[in-house]
PDB file of C-alpha atoms in Angstrom:
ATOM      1  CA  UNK A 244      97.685  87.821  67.640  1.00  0.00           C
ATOM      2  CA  UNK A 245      94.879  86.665  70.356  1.00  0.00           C
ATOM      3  CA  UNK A 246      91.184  85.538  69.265  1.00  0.00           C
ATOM      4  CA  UNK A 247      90.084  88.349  70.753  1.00  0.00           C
ATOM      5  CA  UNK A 248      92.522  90.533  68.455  1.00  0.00           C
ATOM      6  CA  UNK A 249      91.083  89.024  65.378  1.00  0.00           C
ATOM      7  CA  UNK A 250      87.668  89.056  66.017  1.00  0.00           C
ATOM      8  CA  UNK A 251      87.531  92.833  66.748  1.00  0.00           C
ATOM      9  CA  UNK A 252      89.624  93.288  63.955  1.00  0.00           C
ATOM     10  CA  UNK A 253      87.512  91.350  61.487  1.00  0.00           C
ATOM     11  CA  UNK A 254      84.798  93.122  63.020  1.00  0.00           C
ATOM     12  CA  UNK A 255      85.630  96.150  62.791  1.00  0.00           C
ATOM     13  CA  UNK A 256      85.869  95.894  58.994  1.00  0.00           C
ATOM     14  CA  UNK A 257      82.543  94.443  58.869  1.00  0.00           C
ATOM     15  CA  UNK A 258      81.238  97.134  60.430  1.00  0.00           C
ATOM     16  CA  UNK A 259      79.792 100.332  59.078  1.00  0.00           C
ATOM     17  CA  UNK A 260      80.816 103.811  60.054  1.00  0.00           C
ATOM     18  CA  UNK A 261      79.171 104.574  62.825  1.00  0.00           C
ATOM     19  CA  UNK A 262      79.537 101.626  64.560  1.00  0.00           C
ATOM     20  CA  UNK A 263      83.351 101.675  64.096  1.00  0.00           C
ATOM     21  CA  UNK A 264      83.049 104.981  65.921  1.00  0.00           C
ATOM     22  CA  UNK A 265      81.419 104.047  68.649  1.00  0.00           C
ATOM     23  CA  UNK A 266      83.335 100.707  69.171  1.00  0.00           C
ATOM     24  CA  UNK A 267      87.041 102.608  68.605  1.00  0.00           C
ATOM     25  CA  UNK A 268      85.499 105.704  71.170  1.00  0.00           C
ATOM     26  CA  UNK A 269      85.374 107.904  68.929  1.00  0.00           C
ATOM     27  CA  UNK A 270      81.428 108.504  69.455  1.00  0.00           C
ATOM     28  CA  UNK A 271      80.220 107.633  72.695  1.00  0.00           C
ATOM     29  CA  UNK A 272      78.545 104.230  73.198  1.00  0.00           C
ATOM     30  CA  UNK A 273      74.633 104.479  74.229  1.00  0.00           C
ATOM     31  CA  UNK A 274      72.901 101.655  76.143  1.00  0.00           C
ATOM     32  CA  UNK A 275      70.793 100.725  72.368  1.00  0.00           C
ATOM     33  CA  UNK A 276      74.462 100.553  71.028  1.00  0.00           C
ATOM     34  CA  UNK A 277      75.957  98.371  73.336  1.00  0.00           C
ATOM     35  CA  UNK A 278      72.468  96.560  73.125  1.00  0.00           C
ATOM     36  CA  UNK A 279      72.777  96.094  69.739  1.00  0.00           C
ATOM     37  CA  UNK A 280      76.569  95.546  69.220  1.00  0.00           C
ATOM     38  CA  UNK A 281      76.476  92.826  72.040  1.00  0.00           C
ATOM     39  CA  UNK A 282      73.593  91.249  70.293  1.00  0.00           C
ATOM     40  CA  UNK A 283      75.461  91.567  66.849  1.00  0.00           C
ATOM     41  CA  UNK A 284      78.984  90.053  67.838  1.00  0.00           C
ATOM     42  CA  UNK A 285      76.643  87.351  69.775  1.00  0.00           C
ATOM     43  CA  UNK A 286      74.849  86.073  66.751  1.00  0.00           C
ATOM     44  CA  UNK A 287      77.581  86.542  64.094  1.00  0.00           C
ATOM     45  CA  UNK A 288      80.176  84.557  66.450  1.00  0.00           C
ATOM     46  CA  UNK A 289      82.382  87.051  67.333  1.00  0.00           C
ATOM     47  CA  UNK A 290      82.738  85.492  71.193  1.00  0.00           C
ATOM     48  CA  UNK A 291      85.497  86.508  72.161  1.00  0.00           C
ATOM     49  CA  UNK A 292      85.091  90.222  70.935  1.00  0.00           C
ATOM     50  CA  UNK A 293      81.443  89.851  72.569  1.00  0.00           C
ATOM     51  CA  UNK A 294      82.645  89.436  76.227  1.00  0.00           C
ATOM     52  CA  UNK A 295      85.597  92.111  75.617  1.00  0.00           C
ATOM     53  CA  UNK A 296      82.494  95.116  74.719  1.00  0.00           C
ATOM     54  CA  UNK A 297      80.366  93.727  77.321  1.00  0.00           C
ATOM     55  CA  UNK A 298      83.389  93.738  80.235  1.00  0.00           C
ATOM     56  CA  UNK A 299      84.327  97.016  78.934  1.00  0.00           C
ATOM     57  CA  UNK A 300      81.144  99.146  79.056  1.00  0.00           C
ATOM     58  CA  UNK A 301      78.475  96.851  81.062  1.00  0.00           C
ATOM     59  CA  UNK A 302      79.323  98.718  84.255  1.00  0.00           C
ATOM     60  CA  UNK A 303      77.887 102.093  82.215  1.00  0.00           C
ATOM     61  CA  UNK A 304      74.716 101.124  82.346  1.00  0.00           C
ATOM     62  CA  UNK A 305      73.935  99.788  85.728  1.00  0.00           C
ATOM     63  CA  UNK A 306      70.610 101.892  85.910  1.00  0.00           C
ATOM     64  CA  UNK A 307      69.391 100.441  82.355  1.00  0.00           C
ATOM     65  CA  UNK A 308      70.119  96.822  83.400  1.00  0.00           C
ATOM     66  CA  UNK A 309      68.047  97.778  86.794  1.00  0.00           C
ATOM     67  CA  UNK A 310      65.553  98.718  85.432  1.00  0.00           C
ATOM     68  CA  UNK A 311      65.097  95.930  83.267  1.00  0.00           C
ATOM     69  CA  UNK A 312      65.187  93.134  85.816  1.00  0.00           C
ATOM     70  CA  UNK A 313      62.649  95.638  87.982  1.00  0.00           C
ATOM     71  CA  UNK A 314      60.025  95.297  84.368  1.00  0.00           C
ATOM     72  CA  UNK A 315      60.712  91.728  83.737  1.00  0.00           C
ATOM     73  CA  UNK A 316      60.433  90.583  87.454  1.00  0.00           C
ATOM     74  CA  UNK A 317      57.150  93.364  87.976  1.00  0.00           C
ATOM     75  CA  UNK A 318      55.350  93.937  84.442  1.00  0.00           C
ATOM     76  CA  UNK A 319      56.636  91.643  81.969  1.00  0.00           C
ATOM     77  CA  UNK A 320      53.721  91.235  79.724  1.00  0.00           C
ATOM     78  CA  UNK A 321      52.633  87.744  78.906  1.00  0.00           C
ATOM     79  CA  UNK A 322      52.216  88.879  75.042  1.00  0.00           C
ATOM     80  CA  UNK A 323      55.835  89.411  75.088  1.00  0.00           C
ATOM     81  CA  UNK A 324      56.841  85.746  76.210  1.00  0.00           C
ATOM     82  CA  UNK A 325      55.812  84.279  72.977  1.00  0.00           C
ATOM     83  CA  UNK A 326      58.381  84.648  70.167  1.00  0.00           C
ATOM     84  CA  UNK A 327      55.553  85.435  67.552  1.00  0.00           C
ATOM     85  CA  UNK A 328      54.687  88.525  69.601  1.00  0.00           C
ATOM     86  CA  UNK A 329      57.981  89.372  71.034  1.00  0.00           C
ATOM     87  CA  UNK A 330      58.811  93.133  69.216  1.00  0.00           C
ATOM     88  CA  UNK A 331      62.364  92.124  70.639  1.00  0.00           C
ATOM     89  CA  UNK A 332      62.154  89.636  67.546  1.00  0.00           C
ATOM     90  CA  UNK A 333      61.686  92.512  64.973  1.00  0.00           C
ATOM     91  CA  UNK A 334      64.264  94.417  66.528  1.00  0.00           C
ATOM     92  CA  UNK A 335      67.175  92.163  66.146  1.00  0.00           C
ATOM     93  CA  UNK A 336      66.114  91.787  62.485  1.00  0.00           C
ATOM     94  CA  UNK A 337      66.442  95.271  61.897  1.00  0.00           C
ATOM     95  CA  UNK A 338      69.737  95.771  63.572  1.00  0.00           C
ATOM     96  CA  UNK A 339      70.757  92.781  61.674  1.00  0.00           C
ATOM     97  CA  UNK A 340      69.285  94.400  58.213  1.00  0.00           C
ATOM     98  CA  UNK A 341      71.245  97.417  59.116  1.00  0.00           C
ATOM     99  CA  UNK A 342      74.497  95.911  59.937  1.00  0.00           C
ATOM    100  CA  UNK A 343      74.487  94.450  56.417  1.00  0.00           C
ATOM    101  CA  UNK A 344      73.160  97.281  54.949  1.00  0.00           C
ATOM    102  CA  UNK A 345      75.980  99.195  56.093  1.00  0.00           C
ATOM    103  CA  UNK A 346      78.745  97.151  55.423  1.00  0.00           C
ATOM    104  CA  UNK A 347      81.348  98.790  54.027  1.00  0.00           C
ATOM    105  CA  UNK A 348      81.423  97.755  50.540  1.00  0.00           C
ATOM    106  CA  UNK A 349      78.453  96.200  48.404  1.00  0.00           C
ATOM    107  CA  UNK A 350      80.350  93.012  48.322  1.00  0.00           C
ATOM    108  CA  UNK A 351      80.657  92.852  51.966  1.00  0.00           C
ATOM    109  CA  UNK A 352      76.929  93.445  52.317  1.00  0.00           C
ATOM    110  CA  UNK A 353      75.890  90.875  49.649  1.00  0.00           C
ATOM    111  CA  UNK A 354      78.076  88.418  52.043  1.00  0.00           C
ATOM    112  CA  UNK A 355      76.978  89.411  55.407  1.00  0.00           C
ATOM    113  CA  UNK A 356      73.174  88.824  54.053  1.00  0.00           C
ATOM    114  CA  UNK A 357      74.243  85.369  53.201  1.00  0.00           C
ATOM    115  CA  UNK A 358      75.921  84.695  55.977  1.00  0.00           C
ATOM    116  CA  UNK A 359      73.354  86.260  58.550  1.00  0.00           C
ATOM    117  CA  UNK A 360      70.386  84.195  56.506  1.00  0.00           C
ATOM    118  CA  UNK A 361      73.007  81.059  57.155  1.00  0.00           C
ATOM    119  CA  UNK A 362      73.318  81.898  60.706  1.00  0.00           C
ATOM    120  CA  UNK A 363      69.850  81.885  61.265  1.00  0.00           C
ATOM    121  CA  UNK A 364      68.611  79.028  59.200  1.00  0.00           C
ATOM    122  CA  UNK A 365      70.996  77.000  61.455  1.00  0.00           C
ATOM    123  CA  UNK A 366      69.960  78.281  64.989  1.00  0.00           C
ATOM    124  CA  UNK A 367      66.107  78.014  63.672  1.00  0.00           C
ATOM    125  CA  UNK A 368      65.399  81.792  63.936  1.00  0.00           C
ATOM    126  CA  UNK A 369      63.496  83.497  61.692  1.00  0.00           C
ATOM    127  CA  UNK A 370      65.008  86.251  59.521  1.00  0.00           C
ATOM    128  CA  UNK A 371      62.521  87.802  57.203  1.00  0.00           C
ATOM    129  CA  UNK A 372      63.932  89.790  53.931  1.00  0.00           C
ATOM    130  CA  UNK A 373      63.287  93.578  54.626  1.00  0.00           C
ATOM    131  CA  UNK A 374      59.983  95.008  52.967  1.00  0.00           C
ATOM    132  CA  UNK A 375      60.279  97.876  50.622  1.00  0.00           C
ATOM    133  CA  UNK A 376      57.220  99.048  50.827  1.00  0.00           C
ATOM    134  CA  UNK A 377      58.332 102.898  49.858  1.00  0.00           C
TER     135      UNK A 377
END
C-alpha cells in the first residue's frame, strides 16, 4: 500500500459524513470544500493525500483561484495582513472545530481535539476552545 493509500484511508475514517461524500464523489466538491479539505489534510499531515485532492480538483476552480490573485494583487486590505485581524484565522478554527466535531465516533473526536490542540501548540498557531455561548 502507497503513502498516499494510507493517508486517504486514515482520512477518510477521520472524517465525518459529509466530507467522506464529497471526497469519495458521492456529493459534489464546492470550491469552500476543497478550500477546507486542502487546508484540513495540510495541517493534520496528511501530505501526500493533500497534493492527490488538490491535483485532482484544482483545475475546477480556475475562476475562484482568479479571482483571488485579481483581490489580493488589487484590494487586499491591509487589516487583513495582520494575523490578529485576519477572519481567515477564525475560519480555519471553525473548520477545524467541525472536523472534530464530526468525527465519527466520540472517541475519535476526543482524539482529534487533542491532537489538533497538539498540532497547533507546535506550529505556534492559535486554536481557541469553541464558545458555547447558546
Amino acid at each position: 500500500m502507497q503513502q498516499v493509500d494510507m493517508e486517504r484511508f486514515a482520512f477518510l475514517y477521520l472524517c465525518g459524513y459529509k466530507d467522506e461524500a464529497i471526497l469519495t464523489e458521492n456529493e459534489r466538491m464546492t470550491f469552500m470544500d476543497f478550500d477546507r479539505l486542502t487546508y484540513l489534510t495540510d495541517i493534520l499531515g496528511f501530505t501526500y493525500y493533500n497534493l492527490e485532492i488538490w491535483n485532482k480538483y484544482v483545475g475546477q476552480f480556475k475562476e475562484q483561484f482568479n479571482a483571488l490573485i485579481q483581490l489580493i494583487n488589487d484590494d487586499y486590505p491591509d487589516e487583513l495582513k495582520s494575523p490578529d485581524q485576519d477572519p481567515g484565522y477564525r475560519l480555519h478554527d471553525m473548520w477545524l472545530h467541525d472536523f472534530c466535531n464530526n468525527a465519527p465516533t466520540e472517541e475519535l473526536q476526543e482524539w482529534l481535539t487533542h491532537y489538533v490542540e497538539e498540532i497547533c501548540e507546535e506550529n505556534g498557531l492559535e486554536y481557541e476552545e469553541e464558545n458555547s455561548e447558546d
